[in-house]
Coordinates of C-alpha atoms in Angstrom, one line a residue:
X486 CA 144.3 -113.4 69.0
X487 CA 144.2 -116.2 66.5
X488 CA 141.2 -118.5 66.8
X489 CA 141.6 -122.2 66.3
X490 CA 139.8 -123.8 63.4
X491 CA 138.9 -127.4 62.6
X492 CA 141.9 -129.2 61.0
X493 CA 140.8 -132.3 59.1
X494 CA 144.2 -132.5 57.4
X495 CA 144.8 -136.0 58.9
X496 CA 141.6 -137.2 57.2
X497 CA 142.3 -135.5 53.9
X498 CA 145.8 -137.0 53.8
X499 CA 144.2 -140.3 53.0
X500 CA 143.0 -138.8 49.7
X501 CA 146.3 -137.5 48.7
X502 CA 146.9 -137.8 44.9
X503 CA 150.5 -137.4 43.7
X504 CA 150.8 -134.5 41.2
X505 CA 152.8 -136.9 38.9
X506 CA 149.6 -138.9 38.3
X507 CA 147.6 -136.1 36.6
X508 CA 150.8 -135.0 34.9
X509 CA 151.1 -138.5 33.4
X510 CA 147.5 -138.6 32.3
X511 CA 147.7 -135.1 30.7
X512 CA 150.9 -136.2 28.9
X513 CA 149.1 -139.3 27.6
X514 CA 146.2 -137.1 26.4
X515 CA 148.7 -134.8 24.6
X516 CA 150.5 -137.7 23.1
X517 CA 147.2 -139.1 21.7
X518 CA 146.2 -135.8 20.3
X519 CA 149.7 -134.7 19.0
X520 CA 149.7 -136.6 15.7
X521 CA 146.3 -135.0 14.8
X522 CA 147.5 -131.6 15.9
X523 CA 150.6 -131.8 13.8
X524 CA 148.8 -133.2 10.8
X525 CA 146.0 -130.5 11.0
X526 CA 148.1 -127.7 12.4
X527 CA 146.0 -125.0 10.6
X528 CA 143.0 -126.0 12.6
X529 CA 142.8 -123.4 15.4
X530 CA 140.6 -125.7 17.6
X531 CA 143.3 -128.4 17.6
X532 CA 146.0 -125.9 18.4
X533 CA 144.0 -124.6 21.3
X534 CA 143.5 -128.1 22.7
X535 CA 147.2 -128.8 22.3
X536 CA 148.1 -125.6 24.2
X537 CA 145.7 -126.4 27.0
X538 CA 147.0 -129.9 27.5
X539 CA 150.6 -128.7 27.4
X540 CA 150.0 -125.9 29.9
X541 CA 148.0 -128.2 32.2
X542 CA 150.8 -130.8 32.1
X543 CA 153.4 -128.1 32.9
X544 CA 151.3 -126.8 35.8
X545 CA 151.4 -130.2 37.5
X546 CA 155.1 -130.8 36.7
X547 CA 156.3 -127.4 38.2
X548 CA 153.8 -127.3 41.1
X549 CA 155.2 -130.5 42.7
X550 CA 157.0 -129.4 46.0
X551 CA 160.2 -131.2 44.9
X552 CA 160.2 -129.3 41.6
X553 CA 159.4 -126.0 43.4
X554 CA 162.4 -126.5 45.7
X555 CA 164.7 -127.4 42.7
X556 CA 163.7 -124.3 40.8
X557 CA 164.3 -122.1 43.8
X558 CA 167.7 -123.7 44.4
X559 CA 168.8 -123.4 40.7
X560 CA 167.8 -119.8 40.4
X561 CA 169.0 -118.8 43.9
X562 CA 165.8 -116.8 44.5
X563 CA 163.5 -117.9 47.4
X564 CA 159.9 -118.6 46.2
X565 CA 160.7 -117.8 42.5
X566 CA 158.6 -120.8 41.7
X567 CA 155.6 -118.9 43.0
X568 CA 155.2 -116.4 40.2
X569 CA 156.3 -119.1 37.7
X570 CA 153.6 -121.5 38.9
X571 CA 151.0 -118.7 39.1
X572 CA 151.9 -117.7 35.5
X573 CA 151.4 -121.3 34.3
X574 CA 148.1 -121.5 36.0
X575 CA 147.0 -118.1 34.5
X576 CA 148.2 -119.2 31.1
X577 CA 146.2 -122.4 31.5
X578 CA 143.1 -120.3 32.4
X579 CA 143.5 -118.2 29.4
X580 CA 144.0 -121.2 27.2
X581 CA 140.6 -122.6 28.5
X582 CA 138.9 -119.4 27.4
X583 CA 140.7 -119.4 24.0
X584 CA 139.6 -123.0 23.5
X585 CA 136.0 -122.0 24.1
X586 CA 136.2 -118.9 21.9
X587 CA 137.8 -121.0 19.1
X588 CA 135.0 -123.6 19.4
X589 CA 132.3 -120.9 19.3
X590 CA 133.7 -119.6 16.0
X591 CA 132.8 -122.9 14.4
X592 CA 134.4 -124.6 11.4
X593 CA 133.7 -121.7 9.1
X594 CA 136.6 -119.7 10.4
X595 CA 137.2 -116.7 12.6
X596 CA 134.8 -113.8 12.4
X597 CA 135.8 -110.2 13.3
X598 CA 134.0 -110.7 16.7
X599 CA 135.9 -113.9 17.3
X600 CA 139.3 -112.3 16.6
X601 CA 138.4 -109.4 18.9
X602 CA 137.5 -111.9 21.7
X603 CA 140.7 -113.9 21.2
X604 CA 142.8 -110.7 21.3
X605 CA 141.0 -109.6 24.5
X606 CA 141.6 -112.9 26.2
X607 CA 145.2 -113.0 25.2
X608 CA 145.8 -109.4 26.2
X609 CA 144.0 -109.7 29.5
X610 CA 145.8 -112.9 30.7
X611 CA 149.1 -111.7 29.4
X612 CA 148.7 -108.6 31.4
X613 CA 147.8 -110.7 34.5
X614 CA 151.1 -112.7 34.0
X615 CA 153.1 -109.5 33.8
X616 CA 151.4 -108.1 36.9
X617 CA 152.2 -111.3 38.8
X618 CA 155.9 -110.9 38.2
X619 CA 155.8 -107.1 39.0
X620 CA 154.1 -107.8 42.3
X621 CA 156.6 -110.5 43.2
X622 CA 159.5 -108.1 42.6
X623 CA 157.8 -105.4 44.6
X624 CA 157.4 -107.8 47.6
X625 CA 161.2 -108.0 48.2
X626 CA 162.9 -110.9 49.9
X627 CA 160.9 -113.4 51.9
X628 CA 161.2 -116.8 53.4
X629 CA 160.8 -119.9 51.2
X630 CA 157.6 -121.8 51.5
X631 CA 157.0 -125.0 49.5
X632 CA 153.5 -126.0 50.4
X633 CA 151.7 -123.2 52.2
X634 CA 152.8 -120.0 50.4
X635 CA 149.3 -118.9 49.6
X636 CA 148.1 -118.8 53.2
X637 CA 151.5 -118.0 54.8
X638 CA 151.8 -114.7 52.8
X639 CA 148.0 -114.0 52.6
X640 CA 148.5 -110.8 54.5
X641 CA 151.8 -109.7 53.1
X642 CA 151.7 -106.6 50.9
X643 CA 152.1 -107.3 47.1
X644 CA 152.2 -111.1 47.6
X645 CA 148.7 -110.8 48.9
X646 CA 147.6 -109.1 45.7
X647 CA 149.6 -111.6 43.6
X648 CA 147.8 -114.5 45.2
X649 CA 144.4 -112.9 44.8
X650 CA 145.1 -112.0 41.2
X651 CA 146.0 -115.5 40.0
X652 CA 143.1 -117.0 41.9
X653 CA 140.6 -114.5 40.4
X654 CA 141.9 -115.1 36.9
X655 CA 141.6 -118.8 37.3
X656 CA 138.1 -118.6 38.8
X657 CA 136.8 -116.3 36.0
X658 CA 138.1 -118.6 33.3
X659 CA 136.7 -121.8 35.0
X660 CA 133.3 -120.2 35.5
X661 CA 133.0 -119.1 31.9
X662 CA 134.3 -122.4 30.6
X663 CA 132.1 -124.5 32.8
X664 CA 129.0 -122.5 31.7
X665 CA 129.8 -122.8 28.0
X666 CA 130.5 -126.5 28.3
X667 CA 127.2 -127.0 30.1
X668 CA 125.4 -125.2 27.2
X669 CA 127.3 -127.3 24.7
X670 CA 126.3 -130.6 26.4
X671 CA 122.7 -129.6 26.0
X672 CA 122.9 -129.1 22.3
X673 CA 121.1 -131.4 20.0
X674 CA 122.8 -133.8 17.6
X675 CA 126.0 -134.4 19.5
X676 CA 127.9 -137.6 19.1
X677 CA 127.5 -139.8 22.1
X678 CA 131.2 -140.0 22.8
X679 CA 131.6 -136.3 22.5
X680 CA 128.8 -135.7 24.9
X681 CA 130.4 -138.0 27.5
X682 CA 133.7 -136.3 27.0
X683 CA 132.1 -132.9 27.5
X684 CA 130.4 -134.1 30.7
X685 CA 133.8 -135.1 32.1
X686 CA 135.3 -131.7 31.0
X687 CA 132.4 -130.0 32.8
X688 CA 133.1 -132.1 35.9
X689 CA 136.8 -131.2 35.7
X690 CA 136.1 -127.5 35.5
X691 CA 133.6 -127.7 38.4
X692 CA 136.3 -129.4 40.4
X693 CA 138.6 -126.5 39.5
X694 CA 136.0 -124.2 41.0
X695 CA 136.1 -126.2 44.2
X696 CA 139.9 -125.7 44.2
X697 CA 139.5 -121.9 43.8
X698 CA 136.8 -121.8 46.6
X699 CA 139.1 -123.7 49.0
X700 CA 142.1 -121.5 48.2
X701 CA 140.1 -118.2 48.5
X702 CA 138.4 -119.3 51.7
X703 CA 141.7 -120.1 53.3
X704 CA 143.3 -116.9 52.2
X705 CA 140.3 -114.8 53.2
X706 CA 140.1 -116.5 56.6
X707 CA 143.7 -115.4 57.3
X708 CA 142.6 -111.8 57.0
X709 CA 140.2 -112.3 59.9
X710 CA 142.7 -114.0 62.2
X711 CA 141.6 -117.6 61.4
X712 CA 143.9 -120.4 60.3
X713 CA 142.1 -123.0 58.1
X714 CA 145.3 -123.7 56.1
X715 CA 144.1 -127.3 55.6
X716 CA 141.8 -126.0 52.9
X717 CA 144.8 -124.8 50.9
X718 CA 147.4 -127.4 51.7
X719 CA 145.3 -130.6 52.1
X720 CA 142.0 -130.1 50.3
X721 CA 142.9 -128.0 47.2
X722 CA 145.8 -130.2 45.9
X723 CA 143.8 -133.5 45.5
X724 CA 140.9 -131.6 44.1
X725 CA 143.2 -130.0 41.5
X726 CA 144.7 -133.4 40.7
X727 CA 141.2 -134.9 40.3
X728 CA 140.1 -132.0 38.0
X729 CA 143.2 -132.5 35.8
X730 CA 142.4 -136.2 35.4
X731 CA 138.8 -135.5 34.5
X732 CA 139.9 -132.8 32.0
X733 CA 142.5 -135.1 30.4
X734 CA 140.1 -138.0 30.2
X735 CA 137.4 -135.6 28.8
X736 CA 139.8 -134.8 25.9
X737 CA 140.8 -138.4 25.4
X738 CA 137.4 -140.0 25.5
X739 CA 135.7 -138.6 22.4
X740 CA 138.5 -139.5 19.9
X741 CA 139.3 -142.8 21.6
X742 CA 135.6 -143.8 21.8
X743 CA 134.9 -142.8 18.2
X744 CA 138.0 -144.7 17.1
X745 CA 137.0 -147.9 18.9
X746 CA 133.4 -147.6 17.7
X747 CA 134.5 -147.2 14.1
X748 CA 136.9 -150.1 14.5
X749 CA 134.1 -152.3 15.9
X750 CA 131.9 -151.3 12.9
X751 CA 134.6 -152.3 10.5
X752 CA 135.2 -155.6 12.2
X753 CA 131.5 -156.4 12.2
X754 CA 131.2 -155.5 8.6
X755 CA 134.1 -157.8 7.7
X756 CA 132.5 -160.6 9.7
X757 CA 129.1 -159.9 8.1
X758 CA 130.5 -160.6 4.7
X759 CA 132.0 -164.0 5.6
X760 CA 129.0 -166.2 4.4
X761 CA 129.0 -164.5 0.9
X762 CA 132.8 -164.6 0.8
X763 CA 133.0 -168.3 1.6
X764 CA 130.3 -169.0 -1.0
X765 CA 132.1 -167.2 -3.7
X766 CA 135.5 -168.7 -3.0
X767 CA 134.2 -171.8 -4.8
X768 CA 133.8 -170.3 -8.3
X769 CA 137.1 -168.3 -8.0
X770 CA 139.1 -171.1 -6.6
X771 CA 141.0 -168.8 -4.3
X772 CA 140.4 -166.2 -1.6
X773 CA 142.0 -163.0 -0.3
X774 CA 145.6 -163.6 0.7
X775 CA 146.1 -163.1 4.5
X776 CA 148.3 -160.2 5.4
X777 CA 149.4 -160.1 9.0
X778 CA 150.0 -156.3 9.1
X779 CA 146.8 -155.3 7.2
X780 CA 144.5 -153.0 9.1
X781 CA 140.9 -153.9 9.6
X782 CA 139.9 -151.3 7.1
X783 CA 142.2 -152.8 4.5
X784 CA 140.9 -156.3 5.2
X785 CA 137.3 -155.1 4.8
X786 CA 138.2 -153.3 1.5
X787 CA 139.9 -156.4 0.1
X788 CA 137.0 -158.7 1.0
X789 CA 134.5 -156.3 -0.6
X790 CA 136.7 -156.1 -3.7
X791 CA 137.0 -159.8 -3.9
X792 CA 133.3 -160.3 -3.6
X793 CA 132.5 -157.8 -6.3
X794 CA 135.2 -159.2 -8.6
X795 CA 133.7 -162.7 -8.3
X796 CA 130.2 -161.5 -8.8
X797 CA 130.9 -159.8 -12.1
X798 CA 131.8 -163.1 -14.0
X799 CA 128.7 -164.7 -12.5
X800 CA 126.6 -162.1 -14.3
X801 CA 125.7 -164.5 -17.2
X802 CA 124.5 -167.1 -14.8
X803 CA 121.9 -165.0 -13.1
X804 CA 118.4 -166.2 -13.6
X805 CA 116.1 -163.2 -13.5
X806 CA 112.9 -165.3 -13.5
X807 CA 114.1 -167.1 -10.4
X808 CA 114.8 -163.7 -8.8
X809 CA 111.3 -162.5 -9.4
X810 CA 109.7 -165.8 -8.2
X811 CA 112.0 -165.8 -5.1
X812 CA 111.0 -162.3 -4.2
X813 CA 107.3 -163.1 -4.5
X814 CA 107.8 -166.3 -2.5
X815 CA 109.6 -164.4 0.3
X816 CA 106.8 -161.9 0.4
X817 CA 104.3 -164.8 0.6
X818 CA 106.2 -166.3 3.5
X819 CA 105.7 -163.1 5.4
X820 CA 109.1 -161.4 5.0
X821 CA 109.1 -157.6 4.7
X822 CA 110.1 -156.2 1.3
X823 CA 113.7 -155.3 2.2
X824 CA 114.3 -158.8 3.7
X825 CA 112.5 -160.4 0.7
X826 CA 114.8 -158.6 -1.7
X827 CA 117.9 -159.8 0.2
X828 CA 116.6 -163.4 0.3
X829 CA 115.8 -163.3 -3.4
X830 CA 119.2 -162.0 -4.2
X831 CA 120.8 -164.7 -2.0
X832 CA 118.8 -167.4 -3.9
X833 CA 120.0 -165.9 -7.2
X834 CA 123.6 -166.0 -6.1
X835 CA 123.4 -169.6 -4.9
X836 CA 121.8 -170.6 -8.2
X837 CA 124.4 -168.7 -10.2
X838 CA 127.2 -170.4 -8.3
X839 CA 125.7 -173.8 -9.0
X840 CA 125.3 -172.9 -12.7
X841 CA 129.0 -171.7 -12.9
X842 CA 130.2 -175.2 -11.9
X843 CA 128.8 -176.7 -15.1
X844 CA 130.6 -176.3 -18.5
X845 CA 127.6 -174.5 -19.9
X846 CA 124.7 -172.7 -18.2
X847 CA 122.0 -175.2 -17.3
X848 CA 119.2 -172.8 -18.2
X849 CA 118.4 -169.4 -19.6
X850 CA 120.1 -166.5 -17.9
X851 CA 118.7 -163.0 -17.8
X852 CA 121.6 -160.8 -18.9
X853 CA 123.6 -158.5 -16.5
X854 CA 122.2 -159.4 -13.2
X855 CA 124.8 -158.3 -10.7
X856 CA 124.5 -154.5 -11.1
X857 CA 122.3 -154.0 -8.0
X858 CA 123.9 -157.0 -6.2
X859 CA 127.2 -155.2 -6.1
X860 CA 125.6 -152.6 -3.8
X861 CA 123.8 -155.0 -1.6
X862 CA 126.5 -157.5 -0.7
X863 CA 126.0 -156.9 3.1
X864 CA 122.3 -157.7 3.0
X865 CA 122.8 -160.7 0.8
X866 CA 125.5 -162.1 3.1
X867 CA 123.3 -161.6 6.1
X868 CA 120.5 -163.5 4.3
X869 CA 122.9 -166.4 3.7
X870 CA 123.3 -166.9 7.4
X871 CA 119.7 -168.1 7.6
X872 CA 119.9 -171.3 5.7
X873 CA 116.4 -172.3 6.7
X874 CA 114.8 -169.1 5.2
X875 CA 116.8 -169.6 2.0
X876 CA 115.6 -173.2 1.6
X877 CA 112.0 -172.2 2.3
X878 CA 112.1 -169.4 -0.4
X879 CA 113.8 -171.7 -2.9
X880 CA 111.3 -174.5 -2.4
X881 CA 108.4 -172.1 -2.7
X882 CA 109.9 -170.3 -5.7
X883 CA 110.4 -173.7 -7.4
X884 CA 106.7 -174.3 -7.4
X885 CA 105.8 -171.0 -9.1
X886 CA 105.8 -170.1 -12.8
X887 CA 106.8 -166.7 -13.9
X888 CA 103.2 -165.7 -14.7
X889 CA 101.6 -167.1 -11.6
X890 CA 100.1 -164.4 -9.5
X891 CA 101.4 -164.6 -5.9
X892 CA 99.8 -163.1 -2.8
X893 CA 102.0 -160.3 -1.4
X894 CA 100.5 -160.4 2.0
X895 CA 97.5 -161.6 4.0
X896 CA 95.1 -160.9 1.1
X897 CA 95.3 -162.2 -2.5
X898 CA 97.2 -160.2 -5.1
X899 CA 94.9 -159.2 -8.0
X900 CA 95.7 -160.9 -11.4
X901 CA 97.3 -158.7 -14.0
X902 CA 94.8 -157.2 -16.5
X903 CA 94.3 -158.8 -19.9
X904 CA 96.9 -157.9 -22.4
X905 CA 99.4 -156.7 -19.8
X906 CA 103.0 -157.8 -20.3
X907 CA 104.2 -160.7 -18.2
X908 CA 105.9 -160.2 -14.8
X909 CA 109.4 -160.8 -16.2
X910 CA 108.9 -158.4 -19.0
X911 CA 108.0 -155.6 -16.5
X912 CA 111.2 -156.4 -14.5
X913 CA 113.6 -155.9 -17.3
X914 CA 116.4 -155.4 -14.8
X915 CA 117.0 -158.9 -13.6
X916 CA 117.9 -157.5 -10.2
X917 CA 114.9 -155.1 -10.1
X918 CA 113.5 -156.6 -6.8
X919 CA 116.9 -155.9 -5.1

């Protein structure tokens, strides 16, 4: 006597997710990763990621009921899609383990233990796939089932073993993968985007375990005369679709997030150099030509190159004494040393630009003064944004003589001992404070 079981299929139908949605997401993830996989084909980790995404996409393409019916019709064999879909799911499970084994080997290459583990995974899951087809052939002819084959044939000899075999292989792979991903997430020093992606991968494989639990519960219940088919036909499919989306986004998120973060940094660096770039366009009389198709990285490189090319001719206009006085003045105004160096450098550049506008230098220059400035253009450009600080430093530096002792902080700075060389003589490099 078959006992009735709760059937919330009507409720679960509201959460139905078309298998074409995860297939599209997985295909998008594969398309994003494909150029890198082709370019770095020798990288075993990238090959493993590509195989996993390709197999996962194939699973959702061929497990759609309409595709199942079409394969059965084309081949003329009822339920031939069953071992085919089970084989794809098993291959996907093996690829999950191969991915983790490849990652565990690290960038140094494959050790003997790693090669043995990969051979074991490949052999074991290849053997499972062969066994699936053998069991299907031994089962003989049977009625075609498009949605409930797992539960309908849960008690049929050979098909019963085939169903249990693919579910066991999938469960073992997901358990090991989820455990290793959990350990990986807890590792120190991970990139923030990589950690987020791993968490999504972990959630995806945990959802796969829910899929396996639902399927196994429905199949096992059939052995005891119960009929909770809704676990297999209504709960498991949307869980599988959700897990696929999580896995796909988990693979997409780290490279996409890192790309967007790097692109943002490049744009910020380009914008940060704008004040210094505008200041130096005066002496050069021209700027960087606009290129519509230039990448942000190229625009940043061109702007940096332009700034350095203009700073070099300003070398003879740098007043080292002004730099020293400006640095001391910035310290006296309470700026920290790093900020004081940037403000002093900005004052020197402003002064050099004004000197360059006259036919001859208006005062003594201090020799090659741009050597260190070439490496600090970002800090100098940031300092130029604070016009009030620049003017305060220039005004205070104008009232100082090169030999005047200046307080470096709250207390007075001691005067140099008798017979010591003057401050400018100690700072032979005119950009020493920078």
